[in-house]
Amino acid sequence: MLRNVIVVLFTVAASSAFAGEKEFRCTSDVSEDEIQIFQGDDPTNARLIYQDTEGTASVAHGLDGVTFIHIKPDEVWTLVLHFPTMTYELSTHGATTLEDHGHCTTDG
């Protein structure tokens, strides 16, 4: 019973923003999958959740958007979020190759 409670609590924490975090919810125009990006007080790091992948991403700020780079042992993910249109492009290279795009909303 305690194990089930711990799993439920971890799942809730992993899928929601922590206090003070800005959340982006991005939906794929291709597959309708959802990508969540959480950015806290440190503007150089973010937390990314997509399907069975969760991890940190380095953040590079541009003139009209931001690039999130998530490096796994066997692949690299690059997600570019354009603020004027709130659209994104995602590409992965390495163990899996994926090209995706869609639109995002934010909590603030």
mmCIF file of C-alpha atoms in Angstrom:
data_model
loop_
_atom_site.group_PDB
_atom_site.id
_atom_site.type_symbol
_atom_site.label_atom_id
_atom_site.label_comp_id
_atom_site.label_asym_id
_atom_site.label_seq_id
_atom_site.Cartn_x
_atom_site.Cartn_y
_atom_site.Cartn_z
ATOM 1 C CA MET A 1 0.000 0.000 0.000
ATOM 2 C CA LEU A 2 2.754 2.473 0.931
ATOM 3 C CA ARG A 3 4.557 1.681 -2.340
ATOM 4 C CA ASN A 4 1.399 2.599 -4.317
ATOM 5 C CA VAL A 5 1.100 5.885 -2.436
ATOM 6 C CA ILE A 6 4.743 6.737 -3.159
ATOM 7 C CA VAL A 7 4.308 5.945 -6.862
ATOM 8 C CA VAL A 8 1.176 8.112 -7.037
ATOM 9 C CA LEU A 9 2.898 11.009 -5.258
ATOM 10 C CA PHE A 10 5.932 10.783 -7.570
ATOM 11 C CA THR A 11 3.688 10.732 -10.628
ATOM 12 C CA VAL A 12 1.792 13.823 -9.466
ATOM 13 C CA ALA A 13 5.031 15.696 -8.703
ATOM 14 C CA ALA A 14 6.564 14.766 -12.048
ATOM 15 C CA SER A 15 3.574 15.962 -14.027
ATOM 16 C CA SER A 16 2.946 19.303 -12.383
ATOM 17 C CA ALA A 17 4.858 22.523 -11.904
ATOM 18 C CA PHE A 18 6.638 23.246 -8.662
ATOM 19 C CA ALA A 19 6.021 26.565 -6.913
ATOM 20 C CA GLY A 20 7.623 29.406 -8.849
ATOM 21 C CA GLU A 21 8.065 27.447 -12.068
ATOM 22 C CA LYS A 22 6.821 28.647 -15.432
ATOM 23 C CA GLU A 23 5.152 25.859 -17.378
ATOM 24 C CA PHE A 24 4.882 25.456 -21.141
ATOM 25 C CA ARG A 25 2.492 22.801 -22.475
ATOM 26 C CA CYS A 26 3.208 21.973 -26.086
ATOM 27 C CA THR A 27 0.965 19.798 -28.255
ATOM 28 C CA SER A 28 2.215 18.071 -31.378
ATOM 29 C CA ASP A 29 0.403 18.899 -34.618
ATOM 30 C CA VAL A 30 1.611 15.514 -35.903
ATOM 31 C CA SER A 31 0.735 13.027 -33.130
ATOM 32 C CA GLU A 32 -1.163 15.181 -30.583
ATOM 33 C CA ASP A 33 1.356 14.081 -27.908
ATOM 34 C CA GLU A 34 2.065 16.602 -25.169
ATOM 35 C CA ILE A 35 5.443 17.966 -24.105
ATOM 36 C CA GLN A 36 5.735 19.769 -20.769
ATOM 37 C CA ILE A 37 8.554 22.197 -20.056
ATOM 38 C CA PHE A 38 9.082 23.678 -16.603
ATOM 39 C CA GLN A 39 11.434 26.601 -16.062
ATOM 40 C CA GLY A 40 12.297 27.855 -12.587
ATOM 41 C CA ASP A 41 14.367 30.760 -11.316
ATOM 42 C CA ASP A 42 17.522 29.620 -13.141
ATOM 43 C CA PRO A 43 17.108 30.870 -16.736
ATOM 44 C CA THR A 44 19.793 28.470 -18.012
ATOM 45 C CA ASN A 45 18.021 25.231 -17.038
ATOM 46 C CA ALA A 46 14.608 23.672 -17.501
ATOM 47 C CA ARG A 47 12.856 20.354 -16.863
ATOM 48 C CA LEU A 48 11.325 18.532 -19.828
ATOM 49 C CA ILE A 49 8.711 15.747 -19.807
ATOM 50 C CA TYR A 50 7.705 13.877 -22.958
ATOM 51 C CA GLN A 51 6.179 10.375 -22.922
ATOM 52 C CA ASP A 52 8.654 8.206 -20.976
ATOM 53 C CA THR A 53 11.446 10.802 -20.967
ATOM 54 C CA GLU A 54 12.000 13.287 -18.162
ATOM 55 C CA GLY A 55 15.155 15.241 -17.597
ATOM 56 C CA THR A 56 16.936 18.541 -17.504
ATOM 57 C CA ALA A 57 17.521 20.749 -20.495
ATOM 58 C CA SER A 58 19.992 23.536 -21.076
ATOM 59 C CA VAL A 59 18.358 26.775 -22.191
ATOM 60 C CA ALA A 60 19.633 29.172 -24.855
ATOM 61 C CA HIS A 61 17.697 32.430 -25.169
ATOM 62 C CA GLY A 62 17.274 34.037 -28.585
ATOM 63 C CA LEU A 63 15.723 37.245 -29.901
ATOM 64 C CA ASP A 64 12.169 35.922 -30.200
ATOM 65 C CA GLY A 65 12.283 32.532 -28.546
ATOM 66 C CA VAL A 66 14.190 29.969 -26.583
ATOM 67 C CA THR A 67 15.960 26.695 -27.373
ATOM 68 C CA PHE A 68 15.865 23.753 -24.962
ATOM 69 C CA ILE A 69 18.617 21.130 -25.383
ATOM 70 C CA HIS A 70 18.199 17.791 -23.604
ATOM 71 C CA ILE A 71 21.166 15.410 -23.806
ATOM 72 C CA LYS A 72 20.671 11.718 -23.102
ATOM 73 C CA PRO A 73 23.455 9.116 -23.209
ATOM 74 C CA ASP A 74 22.393 7.967 -26.677
ATOM 75 C CA GLU A 75 20.600 10.962 -28.217
ATOM 76 C CA VAL A 76 20.203 14.744 -28.245
ATOM 77 C CA TRP A 77 16.872 16.591 -28.248
ATOM 78 C CA THR A 78 16.523 20.160 -29.491
ATOM 79 C CA LEU A 79 13.236 21.999 -28.982
ATOM 80 C CA VAL A 80 12.906 25.554 -30.305
ATOM 81 C CA LEU A 81 9.983 27.587 -28.932
ATOM 82 C CA HIS A 82 9.023 30.745 -30.853
ATOM 83 C CA PHE A 83 7.326 33.302 -28.571
ATOM 84 C CA PRO A 84 5.534 35.485 -31.147
ATOM 85 C CA THR A 85 3.593 32.498 -32.535
ATOM 86 C CA MET A 86 3.915 30.108 -29.551
ATOM 87 C CA THR A 87 4.911 27.326 -31.950
ATOM 88 C CA TYR A 88 7.733 24.838 -31.597
ATOM 89 C CA GLU A 89 9.961 22.491 -33.561
ATOM 90 C CA LEU A 90 11.477 19.405 -31.956
ATOM 91 C CA SER A 91 14.217 17.270 -33.424
ATOM 92 C CA THR A 92 15.994 14.295 -31.902
ATOM 93 C CA HIS A 93 19.159 12.671 -33.183
ATOM 94 C CA GLY A 94 20.926 9.529 -32.049
ATOM 95 C CA ALA A 95 19.247 6.308 -30.938
ATOM 96 C CA THR A 96 15.945 7.660 -32.258
ATOM 97 C CA THR A 97 15.303 10.278 -34.876
ATOM 98 C CA LEU A 98 12.207 12.441 -34.622
ATOM 99 C CA GLU A 99 11.068 15.621 -36.318
ATOM 100 C CA ASP A 100 7.985 17.205 -34.746
ATOM 101 C CA HIS A 101 6.229 20.563 -34.547
ATOM 102 C CA GLY A 102 3.215 22.050 -32.841
ATOM 103 C CA HIS A 103 1.898 24.819 -30.635
ATOM 104 C CA CYS A 104 2.359 25.755 -26.974
ATOM 105 C CA THR A 105 0.523 27.476 -24.174
ATOM 106 C CA THR A 106 1.985 28.873 -20.969
ATOM 107 C CA ASP A 107 0.769 29.520 -17.458
ATOM 108 C CA GLY A 108 2.225 32.987 -17.385
#
